[in-house]
PDB file of C-alpha atoms and ligand atoms in Angstrom:
ATOM      1  CA  UNK G  19     -19.549 -13.593 -25.608  1.00  0.00           C
ATOM      2  CA  UNK G  20     -21.908 -15.249 -28.099  1.00  0.00           C
ATOM      3  CA  UNK G  21     -23.648 -18.028 -26.199  1.00  0.00           C
ATOM      4  CA  UNK G  22     -25.854 -20.658 -27.773  1.00  0.00           C
ATOM      5  CA  UNK G  23     -29.391 -20.552 -26.337  1.00  0.00           C
ATOM      6  CA  UNK G  24     -29.659 -23.135 -23.593  1.00  0.00           C
ATOM      7  CA  UNK G  25     -32.494 -25.616 -23.598  1.00  0.00           C
ATOM      8  CA  UNK G  26     -34.655 -25.625 -20.473  1.00  0.00           C
ATOM      9  CA  UNK G  27     -32.947 -22.472 -19.264  1.00  0.00           C
ATOM     10  CA  UNK G  28     -35.687 -21.470 -16.822  1.00  0.00           C
ATOM     11  CA  UNK G  29     -35.993 -24.824 -14.991  1.00  0.00           C
ATOM     12  CA  UNK G  30     -32.209 -25.055 -14.873  1.00  0.00           C
ATOM     13  CA  UNK G  31     -32.047 -21.559 -13.351  1.00  0.00           C
ATOM     14  CA  UNK G  32     -34.697 -22.539 -10.790  1.00  0.00           C
ATOM     15  CA  UNK G  33     -32.691 -25.604  -9.802  1.00  0.00           C
ATOM     16  CA  UNK G  34     -29.823 -23.259  -8.839  1.00  0.00           C
ATOM     17  CA  UNK G  35     -31.997 -21.173  -6.523  1.00  0.00           C
ATOM     18  CA  UNK G  36     -29.509 -21.573  -3.644  1.00  0.00           C
ATOM     19  CA  UNK G  37     -27.019 -19.297  -5.407  1.00  0.00           C
ATOM     20  CA  UNK G  38     -29.274 -17.238  -7.721  1.00  0.00           C
ATOM     21  CA  UNK G  39     -30.234 -13.781  -6.435  1.00  0.00           C
ATOM     22  CA  UNK G  40     -33.436 -13.027  -8.306  1.00  0.00           C
ATOM     23  CA  UNK G  41     -34.120  -9.649  -6.716  1.00  0.00           C
ATOM     24  CA  UNK G  42     -30.732  -8.027  -6.082  1.00  0.00           C
ATOM     25  CA  UNK G  43     -32.256  -4.611  -5.382  1.00  0.00           C
ATOM     26  CA  UNK G  44     -33.930  -6.049  -2.287  1.00  0.00           C
ATOM     27  CA  UNK G  45     -30.516  -6.900  -0.797  1.00  0.00           C
ATOM     28  CA  UNK G  46     -29.065  -3.431  -1.382  1.00  0.00           C
ATOM     29  CA  UNK G  47     -27.180  -2.436   1.775  1.00  0.00           C
ATOM     30  CA  UNK G  48     -27.639  -5.860   3.438  1.00  0.00           C
ATOM     31  CA  UNK G  49     -25.546  -8.274   1.333  1.00  0.00           C
ATOM     32  CA  UNK G  50     -23.497  -9.257   4.396  1.00  0.00           C
ATOM     33  CA  UNK G  51     -26.589 -11.037   5.774  1.00  0.00           C
ATOM     34  CA  UNK G  52     -25.964 -13.771   3.177  1.00  0.00           C
ATOM     35  CA  UNK G  53     -22.764 -14.592   5.062  1.00  0.00           C
ATOM     36  CA  UNK G  54     -22.442 -12.586   8.301  1.00  0.00           C
ATOM     37  CA  UNK G  55     -19.003 -14.054   9.083  1.00  0.00           C
ATOM     38  CA  UNK G  56     -17.515 -12.914   5.745  1.00  0.00           C
ATOM     39  CA  UNK G  57     -14.565 -10.571   6.205  1.00  0.00           C
ATOM     40  CA  UNK G  58     -15.039  -8.923   2.793  1.00  0.00           C
ATOM     41  CA  UNK G  59     -17.374  -8.753  -0.209  1.00  0.00           C
ATOM     42  CA  UNK G  60     -15.787  -9.298  -3.629  1.00  0.00           C
ATOM     43  CA  UNK G  61     -17.702  -8.772  -6.862  1.00  0.00           C
ATOM     44  CA  UNK G  62     -16.902 -10.036 -10.367  1.00  0.00           C
ATOM     45  CA  UNK G  63     -18.385  -8.123 -13.303  1.00  0.00           C
ATOM     46  CA  UNK G  64     -19.191 -10.225 -16.386  1.00  0.00           C
ATOM     47  CA  UNK G  65     -18.330 -13.594 -14.850  1.00  0.00           C
ATOM     48  CA  UNK G  66     -19.249 -15.597 -17.972  1.00  0.00           C
ATOM     49  CA  UNK G  67     -19.162 -19.325 -17.165  1.00  0.00           C
ATOM     50  CA  UNK G  68     -17.910 -18.577 -13.655  1.00  0.00           C
ATOM     51  CA  UNK G  69     -14.676 -20.534 -13.302  1.00  0.00           C
ATOM     52  CA  UNK G  70     -12.863 -17.584 -11.688  1.00  0.00           C
ATOM     53  CA  UNK G  71     -15.549 -16.685  -9.163  1.00  0.00           C
ATOM     54  CA  UNK G  72     -16.135 -20.318  -8.133  1.00  0.00           C
ATOM     55  CA  UNK G  73     -12.447 -21.165  -7.739  1.00  0.00           C
ATOM     56  CA  UNK G  74     -11.739 -17.895  -5.918  1.00  0.00           C
ATOM     57  CA  UNK G  75     -14.643 -18.620  -3.560  1.00  0.00           C
ATOM     58  CA  UNK G  76     -13.209 -22.073  -2.914  1.00  0.00           C
ATOM     59  CA  UNK G  77      -9.739 -20.645  -2.220  1.00  0.00           C
ATOM     60  CA  UNK G  78     -11.105 -17.859   0.025  1.00  0.00           C
ATOM     61  CA  UNK G  79     -13.904 -19.383   2.135  1.00  0.00           C
ATOM     62  CA  UNK G  80     -13.909 -16.315   4.433  1.00  0.00           C
ATOM     63  CA  UNK G  81     -14.931 -13.954   1.584  1.00  0.00           C
ATOM     64  CA  UNK G  82     -18.423 -13.520   0.171  1.00  0.00           C
ATOM     65  CA  UNK G  83     -18.224 -13.651  -3.645  1.00  0.00           C
ATOM     66  CA  UNK G  84     -20.899 -12.111  -5.851  1.00  0.00           C
ATOM     67  CA  UNK G  85     -20.951 -12.150  -9.647  1.00  0.00           C
ATOM     68  CA  UNK G  86     -22.941 -10.064 -12.111  1.00  0.00           C
ATOM     69  CA  UNK G  87     -23.555 -11.448 -15.605  1.00  0.00           C
ATOM     70  CA  UNK G  88     -26.021 -10.064 -18.121  1.00  0.00           C
ATOM     71  CA  UNK G  89     -26.295 -13.193 -20.286  1.00  0.00           C
ATOM     72  CA  UNK G  90     -28.308 -15.881 -18.468  1.00  0.00           C
ATOM     73  CA  UNK G  91     -27.162 -18.542 -20.971  1.00  0.00           C
ATOM     74  CA  UNK G  92     -23.614 -18.019 -19.643  1.00  0.00           C
ATOM     75  CA  UNK G  93     -24.612 -17.492 -16.029  1.00  0.00           C
ATOM     76  CA  UNK G  94     -26.441 -20.814 -15.836  1.00  0.00           C
ATOM     77  CA  UNK G  95     -23.126 -22.613 -16.466  1.00  0.00           C
ATOM     78  CA  UNK G  96     -21.542 -20.566 -13.649  1.00  0.00           C
ATOM     79  CA  UNK G  97     -24.391 -21.320 -11.241  1.00  0.00           C
ATOM     80  CA  UNK G  98     -24.426 -25.041 -12.044  1.00  0.00           C
ATOM     81  CA  UNK G  99     -20.691 -25.071 -11.445  1.00  0.00           C
ATOM     82  CA  UNK G 100     -21.139 -23.416  -8.027  1.00  0.00           C
ATOM     83  CA  UNK G 101     -23.897 -25.863  -7.068  1.00  0.00           C
ATOM     84  CA  UNK G 102     -21.881 -28.900  -8.164  1.00  0.00           C
ATOM     85  CA  UNK G 103     -18.872 -27.621  -6.158  1.00  0.00           C
ATOM     86  CA  UNK G 104     -21.141 -27.273  -3.094  1.00  0.00           C
ATOM     87  CA  UNK G 105     -20.191 -23.601  -2.681  1.00  0.00           C
ATOM     88  CA  UNK G 106     -21.902 -21.611   0.102  1.00  0.00           C
ATOM     89  CA  UNK G 107     -20.048 -18.282  -0.323  1.00  0.00           C
ATOM     90  CA  UNK G 108     -20.896 -17.440  -3.928  1.00  0.00           C
ATOM     91  CA  UNK G 109     -24.063 -15.902  -5.405  1.00  0.00           C
ATOM     92  CA  UNK G 110     -25.045 -14.725  -8.884  1.00  0.00           C
ATOM     93  CA  UNK G 111     -26.995 -11.749 -10.190  1.00  0.00           C
ATOM     94  CA  UNK G 112     -28.340 -11.789 -13.751  1.00  0.00           C
ATOM     95  CA  UNK G 113     -27.948  -8.056 -14.182  1.00  0.00           C
ATOM     96  CA  UNK G 114     -25.923  -5.259 -15.716  1.00  0.00           C
ATOM     97  CA  UNK G 115     -22.694  -3.700 -14.434  1.00  0.00           C
ATOM     98  CA  UNK G 116     -24.084  -0.407 -15.711  1.00  0.00           C
ATOM     99  CA  UNK G 117     -26.491  -0.166 -12.762  1.00  0.00           C
ATOM    100  CA  UNK G 118     -24.378  -1.465  -9.882  1.00  0.00           C
ATOM    101  CA  UNK G 119     -25.603   1.198  -7.491  1.00  0.00           C
ATOM    102  CA  UNK G 120     -29.139  -0.160  -7.882  1.00  0.00           C
ATOM    103  CA  UNK G 121     -27.825  -3.382  -6.341  1.00  0.00           C
ATOM    104  CA  UNK G 122     -25.249  -2.134  -3.837  1.00  0.00           C
ATOM    105  CA  UNK G 123     -25.173   0.652  -1.272  1.00  0.00           C
ATOM    106  CA  UNK G 124     -22.340   3.148  -0.961  1.00  0.00           C
ATOM    107  CA  UNK G 125     -19.060   1.485   0.059  1.00  0.00           C
ATOM    108  CA  UNK G 126     -20.648  -1.971   0.330  1.00  0.00           C
ATOM    109  CA  UNK G 127     -18.106  -3.731  -1.917  1.00  0.00           C
ATOM    110  CA  UNK G 128     -14.456  -4.280  -0.924  1.00  0.00           C
ATOM    111  CA  UNK G 129     -13.118  -5.417  -4.282  1.00  0.00           C
ATOM    112  CA  UNK G 130     -14.223  -5.645  -7.908  1.00  0.00           C
ATOM    113  CA  UNK G 131     -12.818  -8.056 -10.506  1.00  0.00           C
ATOM    114  CA  UNK G 132     -13.044  -7.298 -14.228  1.00  0.00           C
ATOM    115  CA  UNK G 133     -11.704 -10.203 -16.259  1.00  0.00           C
ATOM    116  CA  UNK G 134     -11.417 -10.287 -20.055  1.00  0.00           C
ATOM    117  CA  UNK G 135     -14.243  -7.840 -20.612  1.00  0.00           C
ATOM    118  CA  UNK G 136     -15.410  -7.253 -24.190  1.00  0.00           C
ATOM    119  CA  UNK G 137     -12.834  -4.889 -25.785  1.00  0.00           C
ATOM    120  CA  UNK G 138     -15.315  -3.021 -28.018  1.00  0.00           C
ATOM    121  CA  UNK G 139     -12.641  -2.055 -30.583  1.00  0.00           C
ATOM    122  CA  UNK G 140     -12.940   1.319 -32.317  1.00  0.00           C
ATOM    123  CA  UNK G 141     -13.667   4.725 -30.877  1.00  0.00           C
ATOM    124  CA  UNK G 142     -17.425   4.657 -31.496  1.00  0.00           C
ATOM    125  CA  UNK G 143     -18.233   2.081 -28.792  1.00  0.00           C
ATOM    126  CA  UNK G 144     -15.478   2.974 -26.296  1.00  0.00           C
ATOM    127  CA  UNK G 145     -18.096   3.968 -23.708  1.00  0.00           C
ATOM    128  CA  UNK G 146     -19.297   0.361 -23.534  1.00  0.00           C
ATOM    129  CA  UNK G 147     -15.936  -0.926 -22.243  1.00  0.00           C
ATOM    130  CA  UNK G 148     -16.226  -1.942 -18.593  1.00  0.00           C
ATOM    131  CA  UNK G 149     -12.977  -0.014 -17.948  1.00  0.00           C
ATOM    132  CA  UNK G 150     -14.179   3.197 -19.601  1.00  0.00           C
ATOM    133  CA  UNK G 151     -13.784   6.208 -17.280  1.00  0.00           C
ATOM    134  CA  UNK G 152     -17.588   6.489 -17.034  1.00  0.00           C
ATOM    135  CA  UNK G 153     -17.966   2.906 -15.737  1.00  0.00           C
ATOM    136  CA  UNK G 154     -14.980   3.293 -13.387  1.00  0.00           C
ATOM    137  CA  UNK G 155     -16.529   6.411 -11.887  1.00  0.00           C
ATOM    138  CA  UNK G 156     -19.834   4.613 -11.379  1.00  0.00           C
ATOM    139  CA  UNK G 157     -18.087   1.733  -9.556  1.00  0.00           C
ATOM    140  CA  UNK G 158     -16.753   4.301  -7.063  1.00  0.00           C
ATOM    141  CA  UNK G 159     -20.261   4.625  -5.625  1.00  0.00           C
ATOM    142  CA  UNK G 160     -20.297   1.004  -4.404  1.00  0.00           C
ATOM    143  CA  UNK G 161     -16.602   0.526  -3.606  1.00  0.00           C
ATOM    144  CA  UNK G 162     -15.375   1.321  -0.114  1.00  0.00           C
ATOM    145  CA  UNK G 163     -12.524   3.861   0.325  1.00  0.00           C
ATOM    146  CA  UNK G 164      -9.237   2.238  -0.771  1.00  0.00           C
ATOM    147  CA  UNK G 165     -11.312  -0.534  -2.374  1.00  0.00           C
ATOM    148  CA  UNK G 166      -9.633  -2.202  -5.353  1.00  0.00           C
ATOM    149  CA  UNK G 167     -10.437  -3.095  -8.932  1.00  0.00           C
ATOM    150  CA  UNK G 168      -8.433  -6.052 -10.246  1.00  0.00           C
ATOM    151  CA  UNK G 169      -8.353  -6.070 -14.038  1.00  0.00           C
ATOM    152  CA  UNK G 170      -7.040  -8.745 -16.429  1.00  0.00           C
ATOM    153  CA  UNK G 171      -7.150  -8.918 -20.224  1.00  0.00           C
ATOM    154  CA  UNK G 172      -5.385 -10.493 -23.187  1.00  0.00           C
ATOM    155  CA  UNK G 173      -6.107  -7.389 -25.290  1.00  0.00           C
ATOM    156  CA  UNK G 174      -3.074  -5.071 -25.364  1.00  0.00           C
ATOM    157  CA  UNK G 175      -4.961  -2.099 -26.840  1.00  0.00           C
ATOM    158  CA  UNK G 176      -7.705  -2.356 -24.218  1.00  0.00           C
ATOM    159  CA  UNK G 177      -5.079  -2.654 -21.502  1.00  0.00           C
ATOM    160  CA  UNK G 178      -3.119   0.435 -22.574  1.00  0.00           C
ATOM    161  CA  UNK G 179      -6.403   2.355 -22.916  1.00  0.00           C
ATOM    162  CA  UNK G 180      -7.494   1.244 -19.431  1.00  0.00           C
ATOM    163  CA  UNK G 181      -4.210   2.380 -17.857  1.00  0.00           C
ATOM    164  CA  UNK G 182      -5.270   5.911 -18.836  1.00  0.00           C
ATOM    165  CA  UNK G 183      -8.852   5.492 -17.662  1.00  0.00           C
ATOM    166  CA  UNK G 184      -8.082   4.389 -14.080  1.00  0.00           C
ATOM    167  CA  UNK G 185      -6.246   7.580 -13.009  1.00  0.00           C
ATOM    168  CA  UNK G 186      -8.861   9.756 -14.756  1.00  0.00           C
ATOM    169  CA  UNK G 187     -11.511   8.089 -12.597  1.00  0.00           C
ATOM    170  CA  UNK G 188      -9.522   8.599  -9.370  1.00  0.00           C
ATOM    171  CA  UNK G 189      -7.809   5.212  -8.973  1.00  0.00           C
ATOM    172  CA  UNK G 190      -4.142   4.749  -8.198  1.00  0.00           C
ATOM    173  CA  UNK G 191      -2.500   2.067 -10.336  1.00  0.00           C
ATOM    174  CA  UNK G 192      -0.281  -0.731  -9.035  1.00  0.00           C
ATOM    175  CA  UNK G 193       0.807  -4.273  -9.943  1.00  0.00           C
ATOM    176  CA  UNK G 194       0.920  -3.366 -13.645  1.00  0.00           C
ATOM    177  CA  UNK G 195       2.198  -6.264 -15.755  1.00  0.00           C
ATOM    178  CA  UNK G 196       1.984  -7.064 -19.455  1.00  0.00           C
ATOM    179  CA  UNK G 197       2.950 -10.704 -18.979  1.00  0.00           C
ATOM    180  CA  UNK G 198       1.359 -12.044 -15.800  1.00  0.00           C
ATOM    181  CA  UNK G 199       2.264 -15.686 -16.377  1.00  0.00           C
ATOM    182  CA  UNK G 200       5.750 -15.149 -17.807  1.00  0.00           C
ATOM    183  CA  UNK G 201       7.365 -17.280 -15.101  1.00  0.00           C
ATOM    184  CA  UNK G 202       4.480 -19.711 -14.509  1.00  0.00           C
ATOM    185  CA  UNK G 203       0.770 -19.413 -13.781  1.00  0.00           C
ATOM    186  CA  UNK G 204      -0.110 -16.794 -11.161  1.00  0.00           C
ATOM    187  CA  UNK G 205      -3.429 -16.899  -9.298  1.00  0.00           C
ATOM    188  CA  UNK G 206      -6.785 -18.311 -10.358  1.00  0.00           C
ATOM    189  CA  UNK G 207      -7.486 -18.308 -14.095  1.00  0.00           C
ATOM    190  CA  UNK G 208     -10.740 -17.485 -15.821  1.00  0.00           C
ATOM    191  CA  UNK G 209     -12.215 -19.591 -18.636  1.00  0.00           C
ATOM    192  CA  UNK G 210     -11.024 -17.059 -21.244  1.00  0.00           C
ATOM    193  CA  UNK G 211      -7.646 -16.677 -19.612  1.00  0.00           C
ATOM    194  CA  UNK G 212      -6.869 -20.379 -19.770  1.00  0.00           C
ATOM    195  CA  UNK G 213      -7.766 -20.442 -23.464  1.00  0.00           C
ATOM    196  CA  UNK G 214      -5.571 -17.444 -24.340  1.00  0.00           C
ATOM    197  CA  UNK G 215      -2.708 -18.575 -22.117  1.00  0.00           C
ATOM    198  CA  UNK G 216      -2.742 -22.011 -23.766  1.00  0.00           C
ATOM    199  CA  UNK G 217      -2.511 -20.259 -27.148  1.00  0.00           C
ATOM    200  CA  UNK G 218       0.658 -18.507 -25.910  1.00  0.00           C
ATOM    201  CA  UNK G 219      -0.874 -15.042 -25.579  1.00  0.00           C
ATOM    202  CA  UNK G 220       0.465 -12.806 -22.783  1.00  0.00           C
ATOM    203  CA  UNK G 221      -2.032 -11.814 -20.093  1.00  0.00           C
ATOM    204  CA  UNK G 222      -2.040  -8.217 -18.856  1.00  0.00           C
ATOM    205  CA  UNK G 223      -3.045  -7.259 -15.325  1.00  0.00           C
ATOM    206  CA  UNK G 224      -3.265  -4.226 -13.080  1.00  0.00           C
ATOM    207  CA  UNK G 225      -4.900  -3.112  -9.844  1.00  0.00           C
ATOM    208  CA  UNK G 226      -6.662   0.238  -9.395  1.00  0.00           C
ATOM    209  CA  UNK G 227      -7.114   1.491  -5.821  1.00  0.00           C
ATOM    210  CA  UNK G 228      -9.895   3.969  -5.144  1.00  0.00           C
ATOM    211  CA  UNK G 229      -8.453   7.328  -4.111  1.00  0.00           C
ATOM    212  CA  UNK G 230      -9.599  10.927  -4.342  1.00  0.00           C
ATOM    213  CA  UNK G 231     -11.382  11.990  -7.469  1.00  0.00           C
ATOM    214  CA  UNK G 232      -9.624  15.322  -7.752  1.00  0.00           C
ATOM    215  CA  UNK G 233     -10.510  17.952 -10.297  1.00  0.00           C
ATOM    216  CA  UNK G 234      -8.321  18.146 -13.416  1.00  0.00           C
ATOM    217  CA  UNK G 235      -5.278  20.398 -12.735  1.00  0.00           C
ATOM    218  CA  UNK G 236      -6.436  23.328 -14.899  1.00  0.00           C
ATOM    219  CA  UNK G 237      -9.897  23.358 -13.236  1.00  0.00           C
ATOM    220  CA  UNK G 238      -8.221  23.329  -9.795  1.00  0.00           C
ATOM    221  CA  UNK G 239      -6.021  26.268 -10.819  1.00  0.00           C
ATOM    222  CA  UNK G 240      -9.004  28.222 -12.196  1.00  0.00           C
ATOM    223  CA  UNK G 241     -11.060  27.716  -9.036  1.00  0.00           C
ATOM    224  CA  UNK G 242      -8.127  28.880  -6.835  1.00  0.00           C
ATOM    225  CA  UNK G 243      -7.770  32.061  -8.923  1.00  0.00           C
ATOM    226  CA  UNK G 244     -11.492  32.785  -8.602  1.00  0.00           C
ATOM    227  CA  UNK G 245     -11.439  32.385  -4.784  1.00  0.00           C
TER     228      UNK G 245
HETATM  229  C1  LIG D  24     -15.462 -12.029 -22.850  1.00  0.00           C
HETATM  230  S1  LIG D  24     -16.511 -12.632 -21.631  1.00  0.00           S
HETATM  231  C2  LIG D  24     -15.399 -13.023 -20.291  1.00  0.00           C
HETATM  232  C3  LIG D  24     -16.015 -13.946 -19.276  1.00  0.00           C
HETATM  233  C4  LIG D  24     -15.163 -14.229 -18.026  1.00  0.00           C
HETATM  234  N1  LIG D  24     -14.921 -13.031 -17.244  1.00  0.00           N
HETATM  235  C5  LIG D  24     -13.849 -14.889 -18.382  1.00  0.00           C
HETATM  236  O1  LIG D  24     -12.804 -14.240 -18.266  1.00  0.00           O
HETATM  237  O2  LIG D  24     -13.882 -16.069 -18.768  1.00  0.00           O
HETATM  238  C6  LIG D  24     -17.274 -11.123 -21.048  1.00  0.00           C
HETATM  239  C7  LIG D  24     -18.518 -11.385 -20.238  1.00  0.00           C
HETATM  240  O3  LIG D  24     -18.972 -10.147 -19.696  1.00  0.00           O
HETATM  241  C8  LIG D  24     -20.390 -10.082 -19.805  1.00  0.00           C
HETATM  242  N2  LIG D  24     -20.770  -8.659 -19.800  1.00  0.00           N
HETATM  243  C9  LIG D  24     -20.447  -7.738 -20.716  1.00  0.00           C
HETATM  244  N3  LIG D  24     -20.954  -6.531 -20.393  1.00  0.00           N
HETATM  245  C10 LIG D  24     -21.608  -6.696 -19.214  1.00  0.00           C
HETATM  246  C11 LIG D  24     -22.346  -5.837 -18.359  1.00  0.00           C
HETATM  247  N4  LIG D  24     -22.522  -4.534 -18.669  1.00  0.00           N
HETATM  248  N5  LIG D  24     -22.888  -6.332 -17.231  1.00  0.00           N
HETATM  249  C12 LIG D  24     -22.732  -7.648 -16.922  1.00  0.00           C
HETATM  250  N6  LIG D  24     -22.051  -8.531 -17.696  1.00  0.00           N
HETATM  251  C13 LIG D  24     -21.484  -8.065 -18.825  1.00  0.00           C
HETATM  252  C14 LIG D  24     -20.681 -10.793 -21.106  1.00  0.00           C
HETATM  253  O4  LIG D  24     -22.018 -11.248 -21.186  1.00  0.00           O
HETATM  254  C15 LIG D  24     -19.670 -11.938 -21.060  1.00  0.00           C
HETATM  255  O5  LIG D  24     -20.195 -13.075 -20.427  1.00  0.00           O
END
């Protein structure tokens, strides 16, 4: 997302201190202390302007919502939105999804949302996609057993690619649809989603559930023969 540089970014960030986590590494393993009564911790990666996270937090007041966004010029809009909505169960980290396990301890997160991530077309930059096998494997470190990744995109190529990546990284796929809103709007929309849906583009969605990360079949067979 190309964001125009915001004027007065720093003072605006400071005025959102109630929902801005400046030192996420210090909360590693203790995020529940932000909301001890929360029944689960849900994390959005690349929240952009934050419509999804804020509206989800409003709809699910018993869940602690956290959002990671690496562009502060986008995240400030999300934080100002949360403050103006008076939200108490949503917090923001200006950080990188690449290093999630610096922020979260093993199994600390119940669910991850990846919405309309940058598709990085072409083979050369495939590793940068937030649904690349390498990223999905890294998320395993912070997701609890049977934890879920909910993924939405307008990009058909990225979607089909991702459907191969999830099983390779040890996630079981479910709720696969290539036209989420075919019969009317389903669930909370993101800023990007509303734009694409209004333009008549189908939205794709799936859920990946963390399972065993088994060895590829041929490696399993080899190791049995050796034993
Ligand atoms: C296309 S926008 C989508 C924003 C929002 N999820 C939506 O659906 O409206 C992708 C967002 O992901 C952020 N992003 C991309 N890679 C990231 C990473 N490695 N860590 C954190 N945020 C990232 C970008 O800065 C951008 O704001």
